[in-house]
CSV table of N, CA and C in Angstrom, one decimal:
chain,number,residue,atom,x,y,z
N,19,GLU,N,-11.9,89.6,47.3
N,19,GLU,CA,-12.6,90.2,46.3
N,19,GLU,C,-13.9,89.4,45.8
N,20,PHE,N,-13.5,88.1,45.8
N,20,PHE,CA,-14.7,87.1,45.3
N,20,PHE,C,-15.8,87.2,46.4
N,21,CYS,N,-15.4,87.1,47.7
N,21,CYS,CA,-16.5,87.2,48.8
N,21,CYS,C,-17.1,88.5,48.7
N,22,ASN,N,-16.6,89.6,48.5
N,22,ASN,CA,-17.4,90.8,48.4
N,22,ASN,C,-18.2,90.8,47.2
N,23,ARG,N,-17.8,90.4,46.1
N,23,ARG,CA,-18.6,90.4,44.8
N,23,ARG,C,-19.9,89.5,45.0
N,24,LEU,N,-19.6,88.3,45.7
N,24,LEU,CA,-20.8,87.4,45.9
N,24,LEU,C,-21.7,87.9,46.8
N,25,SER,N,-21.1,88.5,47.9
N,25,SER,CA,-22.1,89.3,48.8
N,25,SER,C,-23.0,90.3,48.2
N,26,GLU,N,-22.3,91.1,47.5
N,26,GLU,CA,-23.0,92.2,46.8
N,26,GLU,C,-24.1,91.7,45.8
N,27,LYS,N,-23.6,90.7,45.0
N,27,LYS,CA,-24.6,90.0,44.1
N,27,LYS,C,-25.8,89.4,44.7
N,28,LEU,N,-25.8,89.0,46.0
N,28,LEU,CA,-26.9,88.4,46.7
N,28,LEU,C,-27.5,89.4,47.7
N,29,GLY,N,-27.1,90.6,47.6
N,29,GLY,CA,-27.7,91.7,48.5
N,29,GLY,C,-27.3,91.6,49.9
N,30,LEU,N,-26.1,91.1,50.0
N,30,LEU,CA,-25.6,91.0,51.5
N,30,LEU,C,-24.6,92.1,51.6
N,31,GLU,N,-24.2,92.3,52.9
N,31,GLU,CA,-23.3,93.4,53.2
N,31,GLU,C,-21.7,92.8,52.9
N,32,LYS,N,-21.0,93.6,52.3
N,32,LYS,CA,-19.7,93.2,52.1
N,32,LYS,C,-18.8,93.3,53.4
N,33,CYS,N,-18.1,92.1,53.6
N,33,CYS,CA,-17.3,91.9,54.8
N,33,CYS,C,-15.9,92.6,54.8
N,34,TYR,N,-15.5,92.7,53.6
N,34,TYR,CA,-13.9,93.1,53.5
N,34,TYR,C,-13.9,94.6,53.0
N,35,ILE,N,-12.9,95.3,53.7
N,35,ILE,CA,-12.3,96.6,53.3
N,35,ILE,C,-10.9,96.2,52.7
N,36,LEU,N,-10.8,96.2,51.4
N,36,LEU,CA,-9.6,95.8,50.7
N,36,LEU,C,-8.6,96.9,50.5
N,37,ASN,N,-7.3,96.4,50.7
N,37,ASN,CA,-6.2,97.4,50.5
N,37,ASN,C,-5.3,96.8,49.5
N,38,SER,N,-4.4,97.6,48.9
N,38,SER,CA,-3.5,97.2,47.9
N,38,SER,C,-2.4,96.2,48.5
N,39,LEU,N,-2.2,96.4,49.8
N,39,LEU,CA,-1.4,95.5,50.7
N,39,LEU,C,-2.1,94.6,51.4
N,40,SER,N,-2.1,93.4,51.0
N,40,SER,CA,-3.1,92.3,51.5
N,40,SER,C,-3.0,92.1,53.0
N,41,GLU,N,-1.9,92.4,53.7
N,41,GLU,CA,-1.9,92.2,55.1
N,41,GLU,C,-2.6,93.3,55.8
N,42,LYS,N,-3.0,94.4,55.0
N,42,LYS,CA,-3.8,95.5,55.6
N,42,LYS,C,-5.3,95.3,55.3
N,43,ASN,N,-5.7,94.3,54.6
N,43,ASN,CA,-7.1,94.0,54.3
N,43,ASN,C,-7.9,93.9,55.8
N,44,ILE,N,-9.0,94.5,55.8
N,44,ILE,CA,-9.7,94.4,57.1
N,44,ILE,C,-11.1,93.6,56.8
N,45,VAL,N,-11.4,92.9,57.9
N,45,VAL,CA,-12.7,92.1,57.8
N,45,VAL,C,-13.7,92.7,58.8
N,46,ASP,N,-14.9,92.9,58.5
N,46,ASP,CA,-15.9,93.3,59.5
N,46,ASP,C,-16.8,92.3,59.8
N,47,TYR,N,-16.7,91.6,60.9
N,47,TYR,CA,-17.4,90.4,61.3
N,47,TYR,C,-18.9,90.8,61.6
N,48,SER,N,-19.3,92.1,61.7
N,48,SER,CA,-20.6,92.5,61.9
N,48,SER,C,-21.4,92.4,60.7
N,49,LYS,N,-20.7,92.4,59.5
N,49,LYS,CA,-21.5,92.3,58.3
N,49,LYS,C,-22.1,90.9,58.0
N,50,ASN,N,-23.1,90.7,57.2
N,50,ASN,CA,-23.7,89.4,57.0
N,50,ASN,C,-23.3,88.8,55.8
N,51,GLY,N,-22.3,89.3,55.0
N,51,GLY,CA,-21.8,88.7,53.8
N,51,GLY,C,-20.8,87.6,54.0
N,52,PHE,N,-20.3,87.3,52.9
N,52,PHE,CA,-19.3,86.1,52.7
N,52,PHE,C,-17.8,86.5,52.9
N,53,ARG,N,-17.1,85.6,53.6
N,53,ARG,CA,-15.7,85.8,53.9
N,53,ARG,C,-15.0,84.6,54.0
N,54,LEU,N,-13.6,84.6,54.1
N,54,LEU,CA,-12.9,83.4,54.5
N,54,LEU,C,-13.1,83.1,56.0
N,55,PRO,N,-13.0,81.9,56.4
N,55,PRO,CA,-13.1,81.5,57.8
N,55,PRO,C,-11.8,82.0,58.5
N,56,THR,N,-12.0,82.3,59.7
N,56,THR,CA,-10.8,82.4,60.6
N,56,THR,C,-10.2,81.1,60.9
N,57,ASP,N,-8.9,81.0,61.2
N,57,ASP,CA,-8.2,79.7,61.6
N,57,ASP,C,-9.0,79.0,62.6
N,58,VAL,N,-9.5,79.6,63.6
N,58,VAL,CA,-10.3,79.0,64.7
N,58,VAL,C,-11.6,78.4,64.1
N,59,GLU,N,-12.3,79.2,63.3
N,59,GLU,CA,-13.6,78.8,62.7
N,59,GLU,C,-13.3,77.6,61.8
N,60,TRP,N,-12.2,77.6,61.1
N,60,TRP,CA,-12.0,76.5,60.1
N,60,TRP,C,-11.7,75.2,60.9
N,61,GLN,N,-11.0,75.3,62.0
N,61,GLN,CA,-10.7,74.1,62.7
N,61,GLN,C,-12.0,73.6,63.4
N,62,TYR,N,-12.8,74.4,63.8
N,62,TYR,CA,-14.1,74.0,64.5
N,62,TYR,C,-15.0,73.3,63.4
N,63,ALA,N,-15.1,74.0,62.3
N,63,ALA,CA,-15.9,73.3,61.2
N,63,ALA,C,-15.4,72.0,60.7
N,64,CYS,N,-14.0,71.9,60.6
N,64,CYS,CA,-13.4,70.6,60.3
N,64,CYS,C,-13.6,69.6,61.2
N,65,ARG,N,-13.5,69.9,62.4
N,65,ARG,CA,-13.8,68.7,63.4
N,65,ARG,C,-15.2,68.2,63.5
N,66,GLY,N,-16.1,69.2,63.3
N,66,GLY,CA,-17.5,68.7,63.3
N,66,GLY,C,-17.9,68.0,64.5
N,67,ASN,N,-17.7,68.7,65.7
N,67,ASN,CA,-18.0,68.1,67.1
N,67,ASN,C,-17.2,66.9,67.4
N,68,LYS,N,-16.1,66.6,66.8
N,68,LYS,CA,-15.1,65.7,67.1
N,68,LYS,C,-13.8,66.3,67.8
N,69,ARG,N,-13.2,65.6,68.6
N,69,ARG,CA,-11.9,66.2,69.3
N,69,ARG,C,-10.7,65.8,68.6
N,70,GLY,N,-10.7,64.7,67.8
N,70,GLY,CA,-9.4,64.2,67.3
N,70,GLY,C,-8.8,65.1,66.1
N,71,TYR,N,-7.8,64.5,65.6
N,71,TYR,CA,-7.0,65.1,64.4
N,71,TYR,C,-7.9,65.0,63.1
N,72,ARG,N,-8.8,63.9,63.0
N,72,ARG,CA,-9.7,63.7,62.0
N,72,ARG,C,-11.1,63.4,62.5
N,73,TYR,N,-12.1,63.8,61.7
N,73,TYR,CA,-13.5,63.4,62.1
N,73,TYR,C,-13.9,61.9,61.6
N,74,GLY,N,-12.9,61.1,61.2
N,74,GLY,CA,-13.2,59.8,60.8
N,74,GLY,C,-12.0,59.1,60.2
N,75,ASP,N,-12.1,58.0,59.8
N,75,ASP,CA,-11.1,57.2,59.1
N,75,ASP,C,-10.6,58.0,57.8
N,76,ILE,N,-9.3,58.2,57.6
N,76,ILE,CA,-9.0,58.8,56.4
N,76,ILE,C,-9.4,58.3,55.2
N,77,GLU,N,-9.5,57.1,55.0
N,77,GLU,CA,-10.0,56.5,53.7
N,77,GLU,C,-11.5,56.8,53.4
N,78,GLU,N,-12.3,57.0,54.5
N,78,GLU,CA,-13.6,57.2,54.3
N,78,GLU,C,-13.9,58.8,54.1
N,79,THR,N,-13.0,59.7,54.6
N,79,THR,CA,-13.2,61.1,54.7
N,79,THR,C,-12.3,62.0,53.8
N,80,ALA,N,-11.3,61.5,53.3
N,80,ALA,CA,-10.3,62.4,52.6
N,80,ALA,C,-9.8,61.7,51.3
N,81,TRP,N,-9.5,62.7,50.4
N,81,TRP,CA,-8.6,62.4,49.3
N,81,TRP,C,-7.2,62.9,49.6
N,82,TYR,N,-6.3,61.9,49.5
N,82,TYR,CA,-4.9,62.3,49.7
N,82,TYR,C,-4.0,61.5,48.8
N,83,GLU,N,-2.7,61.6,49.0
N,83,GLU,CA,-1.8,61.0,48.0
N,83,GLU,C,-2.0,59.6,47.5
N,84,LYS,N,-2.4,58.7,48.6
N,84,LYS,CA,-2.5,57.3,48.4
N,84,LYS,C,-3.9,56.9,47.7
N,85,ASN,N,-4.9,57.7,47.7
N,85,ASN,CA,-6.2,57.3,47.1
N,85,ASN,C,-6.8,58.3,46.1
N,86,SER,N,-6.0,59.3,45.7
N,86,SER,CA,-6.5,60.4,44.9
N,86,SER,C,-6.2,60.3,43.4
N,87,GLU,N,-5.3,59.3,43.1
N,87,GLU,CA,-4.7,59.2,41.8
N,87,GLU,C,-4.1,60.5,41.4
N,88,LYS,N,-3.5,61.3,42.5
N,88,LYS,CA,-2.7,62.4,42.4
N,88,LYS,C,-3.4,63.6,41.6
N,89,ARG,N,-4.7,63.6,41.8
N,89,ARG,CA,-5.5,64.7,41.1
N,89,ARG,C,-6.6,65.0,42.0
N,90,LEU,N,-7.2,66.3,41.8
N,90,LEU,CA,-8.4,66.7,42.4
N,90,LEU,C,-9.5,65.8,42.2
N,91,GLN,N,-10.3,65.6,43.2
N,91,GLN,CA,-11.5,64.8,43.0
N,91,GLN,C,-12.8,65.5,43.2
N,92,GLU,N,-14.0,65.0,42.7
N,92,GLU,CA,-15.2,65.5,42.8
N,92,GLU,C,-15.7,65.7,44.3
N,93,VAL,N,-16.2,66.8,44.7
N,93,VAL,CA,-16.6,67.1,46.2
N,93,VAL,C,-17.8,66.0,46.4
N,94,LYS,N,-17.9,65.7,47.7
N,94,LYS,CA,-19.0,65.0,48.2
N,94,LYS,C,-18.8,63.5,47.9
N,95,MET,N,-17.7,63.0,47.5
N,95,MET,CA,-17.6,61.6,47.3
N,95,MET,C,-17.1,60.9,48.4
N,96,LYS,N,-16.7,61.6,49.6
N,96,LYS,CA,-16.2,61.0,50.7
N,96,LYS,C,-17.4,61.2,51.8
N,97,ARG,N,-17.2,60.7,53.0
N,97,ARG,CA,-18.2,60.9,54.1
N,97,ARG,C,-18.0,62.4,54.6
N,98,ALA,N,-19.2,63.0,55.0
N,98,ALA,CA,-19.2,64.3,55.6
N,98,ALA,C,-18.8,64.1,57.1
N,99,ASN,N,-18.5,65.2,57.6
N,99,ASN,CA,-18.3,65.3,59.1
N,99,ASN,C,-19.7,65.5,59.8
N,100,ASP,N,-19.8,65.6,61.1
N,100,ASP,CA,-21.0,65.6,61.7
N,100,ASP,C,-21.8,67.0,61.5
N,101,PHE,N,-21.1,67.9,60.9
N,101,PHE,CA,-21.7,69.2,60.6
N,101,PHE,C,-22.3,69.1,59.1
N,102,GLY,N,-22.1,68.0,58.5
N,102,GLY,CA,-22.5,67.9,57.1
N,102,GLY,C,-21.5,68.5,56.0
N,103,LEU,N,-20.3,68.8,56.5
N,103,LEU,CA,-19.4,69.4,55.6
N,103,LEU,C,-18.4,68.2,55.0
N,104,PHE,N,-18.4,68.3,53.7
N,104,PHE,CA,-17.5,67.4,53.0
N,104,PHE,C,-16.1,68.0,52.7
N,105,ASP,N,-15.2,67.1,52.5
N,105,ASP,CA,-13.8,67.4,52.1
N,105,ASP,C,-13.1,68.6,53.0
N,106,MET,N,-13.4,68.5,54.2
N,106,MET,CA,-12.6,69.4,55.1
N,106,MET,C,-11.2,69.0,55.2
N,107,ILE,N,-10.9,67.7,55.1
N,107,ILE,CA,-9.5,67.4,55.0
N,107,ILE,C,-9.3,66.7,53.6
N,108,GLY,N,-8.0,66.9,53.1
N,108,GLY,CA,-7.7,66.4,51.8
N,108,GLY,C,-8.4,67.1,50.6
N,109,ASN,N,-8.3,66.7,49.6
N,109,ASN,CA,-8.7,67.2,48.2
N,109,ASN,C,-8.0,68.5,47.9
N,110,VAL,N,-8.2,69.6,48.6
N,110,VAL,CA,-7.4,70.8,48.4
N,110,VAL,C,-7.3,71.4,49.8
N,111,TRP,N,-6.0,72.1,50.1
N,111,TRP,CA,-5.8,72.9,51.1
N,111,TRP,C,-6.8,74.1,51.1
N,112,GLU,N,-7.1,74.6,52.3
N,112,GLU,CA,-8.1,75.8,52.2
N,112,GLU,C,-7.6,76.9,53.0
N,113,TRP,N,-7.6,78.1,52.4
N,113,TRP,CA,-7.1,79.4,52.9
N,113,TRP,C,-8.1,79.8,54.1
N,114,CYS,N,-7.4,80.4,55.1
N,114,CYS,CA,-8.1,81.1,56.1
N,114,CYS,C,-7.6,82.5,56.1
N,115,PHE,N,-8.4,83.4,56.7
N,115,PHE,CA,-8.2,84.8,56.7
N,115,PHE,C,-7.0,85.2,57.5
N,116,ASP,N,-6.6,84.6,58.6
N,116,ASP,CA,-5.6,84.9,59.6
N,116,ASP,C,-4.2,85.0,58.9
N,117,LEU,N,-3.4,86.0,59.5
N,117,LEU,CA,-2.0,86.0,59.1
N,117,LEU,C,-1.3,85.0,59.9
N,118,TYR,N,-0.3,84.5,59.4
N,118,TYR,CA,0.4,83.2,60.1
N,118,TYR,C,1.2,83.8,61.2
N,119,ASP,N,2.0,84.7,61.0
N,119,ASP,CA,2.8,85.3,62.1
N,119,ASP,C,3.4,86.6,61.5
N,120,GLU,N,2.6,87.6,61.6
N,120,GLU,CA,2.9,88.9,60.8
N,120,GLU,C,4.4,89.5,61.1
N,121,LYS,N,4.9,89.3,62.4
N,121,LYS,CA,6.2,89.9,62.7
N,121,LYS,C,7.2,89.2,61.9
N,122,ARG,N,7.0,87.9,61.8
N,122,ARG,CA,8.2,87.0,61.2
N,122,ARG,C,7.9,86.9,59.7
N,123,TYR,N,6.7,86.7,59.2
N,123,TYR,CA,6.4,86.3,57.8
N,123,TYR,C,5.6,87.4,57.0
N,124,GLY,N,5.3,88.6,57.6
N,124,GLY,CA,4.6,89.6,57.0
N,124,GLY,C,3.2,89.1,56.6
N,125,ASN,N,2.9,89.2,55.3
N,125,ASN,CA,1.5,89.0,55.0
N,125,ASN,C,1.2,87.5,54.7
N,126,TYR,N,2.0,86.6,55.0
N,126,TYR,CA,1.7,85.2,54.8
N,126,TYR,C,0.5,84.8,55.6
N,127,ARG,N,-0.5,84.1,54.9
N,127,ARG,CA,-1.8,83.7,55.5
N,127,ARG,C,-1.7,82.1,55.7
N,128,ILE,N,-2.7,81.8,56.5
N,128,ILE,CA,-2.7,80.3,56.9
N,128,ILE,C,-3.5,79.6,55.9
N,129,PHE,N,-3.2,78.3,55.5
N,129,PHE,CA,-4.2,77.4,54.8
N,129,PHE,C,-4.0,76.1,55.6
N,130,ARG,N,-5.3,75.4,55.5
N,130,ARG,CA,-5.3,74.2,56.4
N,130,ARG,C,-5.9,73.0,55.6
N,131,GLY,N,-5.7,71.7,56.2
N,131,GLY,CA,-6.4,70.5,55.9
N,131,GLY,C,-5.7,69.5,55.0
N,132,GLY,N,-4.6,69.8,54.3
N,132,GLY,CA,-4.1,68.8,53.4
N,132,GLY,C,-4.8,68.8,52.0
N,133,SER,N,-4.2,68.0,51.1
N,133,SER,CA,-4.8,68.0,49.7
N,133,SER,C,-4.6,66.6,49.2
N,134,PHE,N,-5.1,66.5,47.9
N,134,PHE,CA,-4.9,65.2,47.2
N,134,PHE,C,-3.5,64.8,47.0
N,135,ALA,N,-2.6,65.8,47.0
N,135,ALA,CA,-1.1,65.5,46.9
N,135,ALA,C,-0.4,65.3,48.2
N,136,SER,N,-1.1,65.5,49.3
N,136,SER,CA,-0.5,65.4,50.7
N,136,SER,C,-0.3,64.0,51.2
N,137,GLU,N,0.7,63.8,52.1
N,137,GLU,CA,0.9,62.6,52.7
N,137,GLU,C,-0.3,62.5,53.8
N,138,GLU,N,-0.6,61.3,54.2
N,138,GLU,CA,-1.5,61.1,55.2
N,138,GLU,C,-1.4,61.9,56.5
N,139,ARG,N,-0.3,62.1,57.0
N,139,ARG,CA,0.0,62.9,58.2
N,139,ARG,C,-0.4,64.4,57.9
N,140,ALA,N,-0.4,64.9,56.8
N,140,ALA,CA,-0.7,66.3,56.6
N,140,ALA,C,-2.3,66.6,56.6
N,141,CYS,N,-3.0,65.5,56.4
N,141,CYS,CA,-4.5,65.7,56.4
N,141,CYS,C,-5.2,65.6,57.7
N,142,GLY,N,-5.4,66.7,58.3
N,142,GLY,CA,-6.0,66.8,59.6
N,142,GLY,C,-6.4,68.2,60.0
N,143,ALA,N,-7.2,68.3,61.0
N,143,ALA,CA,-7.8,69.5,61.6
N,143,ALA,C,-6.7,70.5,62.0
N,144,THR,N,-5.6,70.1,62.5
N,144,THR,CA,-4.5,71.1,62.9
N,144,THR,C,-3.5,71.1,62.0
N,145,SER,N,-3.5,70.5,60.8
N,145,SER,CA,-2.4,70.6,59.9
N,145,SER,C,-2.6,72.0,59.3
N,146,ARG,N,-1.4,72.8,59.2
N,146,ARG,CA,-1.5,74.1,58.6
N,146,ARG,C,-0.1,74.4,57.9
N,147,ARG,N,-0.3,75.3,56.9
N,147,ARG,CA,0.8,75.8,56.2
N,147,ARG,C,0.6,77.2,56.0
N,148,LYS,N,1.5,77.8,55.3
N,148,LYS,CA,1.5,79.3,55.1
N,148,LYS,C,2.0,79.6,53.7
N,149,SER,N,1.5,80.8,53.2
N,149,SER,CA,2.2,81.4,52.0
N,149,SER,C,1.6,82.8,51.9
N,150,PHE,N,2.3,83.5,50.8
N,150,PHE,CA,1.8,84.8,50.6
N,150,PHE,C,0.5,84.7,49.8
N,151,PRO,N,-0.5,85.6,50.0
N,151,PRO,CA,-1.9,85.6,49.4
N,151,PRO,C,-2.0,85.3,48.0
N,152,GLU,N,-1.0,85.7,47.2
N,152,GLU,CA,-1.0,85.6,45.8
N,152,GLU,C,-0.7,84.2,45.3
N,153,PHE,N,-0.2,83.4,46.2
N,153,PHE,CA,0.3,82.1,45.9
N,153,PHE,C,-0.8,81.2,45.2
N,154,ARG,N,-0.4,80.7,44.2
N,154,ARG,CA,-1.4,79.8,43.4
N,154,ARG,C,-0.8,78.4,43.1
N,155,ILE,N,-1.5,77.3,43.3
N,155,ILE,CA,-1.0,76.0,42.9
N,155,ILE,C,-2.4,75.1,42.9
N,156,ASP,N,-2.3,74.0,42.1
N,156,ASP,CA,-3.6,73.2,41.9
N,156,ASP,C,-4.2,72.5,43.0
N,157,ASP,N,-3.5,72.4,44.1
N,157,ASP,CA,-4.1,71.8,45.4
N,157,ASP,C,-4.4,72.7,46.5
N,158,LEU,N,-4.6,74.0,46.1
N,158,LEU,CA,-5.0,75.0,47.1
N,158,LEU,C,-6.2,75.7,46.7
N,159,GLY,N,-7.3,75.8,47.5
N,159,GLY,CA,-8.5,76.5,47.2
N,159,GLY,C,-8.9,77.2,48.4
N,160,PHE,N,-10.2,77.4,48.5
N,160,PHE,CA,-10.9,78.1,49.7
N,160,PHE,C,-12.3,77.7,49.8
N,161,ARG,N,-12.9,77.9,51.0
N,161,ARG,CA,-14.2,77.6,51.4
N,161,ARG,C,-14.7,78.9,52.1
N,162,ILE,N,-15.8,79.3,51.7
N,162,ILE,CA,-16.2,80.5,52.2
N,162,ILE,C,-17.2,80.5,53.5
N,163,ALA,N,-17.3,81.4,54.3
N,163,ALA,CA,-18.1,81.4,55.5
N,163,ALA,C,-19.1,82.5,55.3
N,164,ARG,N,-20.0,82.5,56.1
N,164,ARG,CA,-21.0,83.7,56.1
N,164,ARG,C,-21.2,84.2,57.5
N,165,SER,N,-21.0,85.4,57.7
N,165,SER,CA,-21.2,86.0,59.0
N,165,SER,C,-22.8,86.3,59.1
N,166,SER,N,-23.3,85.9,60.2
N,166,SER,CA,-24.7,86.3,60.4
N,166,SER,C,-24.9,86.6,61.8
N,167,PHE,N,-24.8,87.8,62.2
N,167,PHE,CA,-24.9,88.2,63.7
N,167,PHE,C,-26.2,89.1,63.8
N,168,SER,N,-27.1,88.7,63.1
N,168,SER,CA,-28.4,89.6,63.2
N,168,SER,C,-28.8,89.7,64.6
N,169,GLY,N,-29.1,90.9,65.0
N,169,GLY,CA,-29.5,91.2,66.4
N,169,GLY,C,-28.4,91.5,67.3
N,170,LEU,N,-27.2,91.1,67.0
N,170,LEU,CA,-26.1,91.2,67.9
N,170,LEU,C,-25.4,92.5,67.6
N,171,LYS,N,-24.8,93.1,68.6
N,171,LYS,CA,-24.0,94.4,68.4
N,171,LYS,C,-22.6,94.3,69.0
């Protein structure tokens, strides 16, 4: 809903066709508006041209249980990855659009990256968890992506 409203406000095409059953929501990647990243897009953005679990030393790049004072921290206080993205690991877990395993978990969706409350081992590009889309907690947020396939069909 947030992504559709922001897209509409900025004169962009809405990416989502929403349904009352969240697992039935549809994303149209041909639209130029905002949306949640896919699981693969999130991992690519997180790594920022690196191949490892993290894009740098955890103390330089992430807020996690040992350095966060057990609370959310201001964005951009740690080093960015090679794409210029901050806080891809730690600070807050981030939702992805993908369903975790629809056959086994129904509408549970993926979230990635670890948080200020996470142990060091949970803060990385391949760290993922799952929950139902209505789940709310203080260390879970989202990062939006924008589709821009102008000229492609």
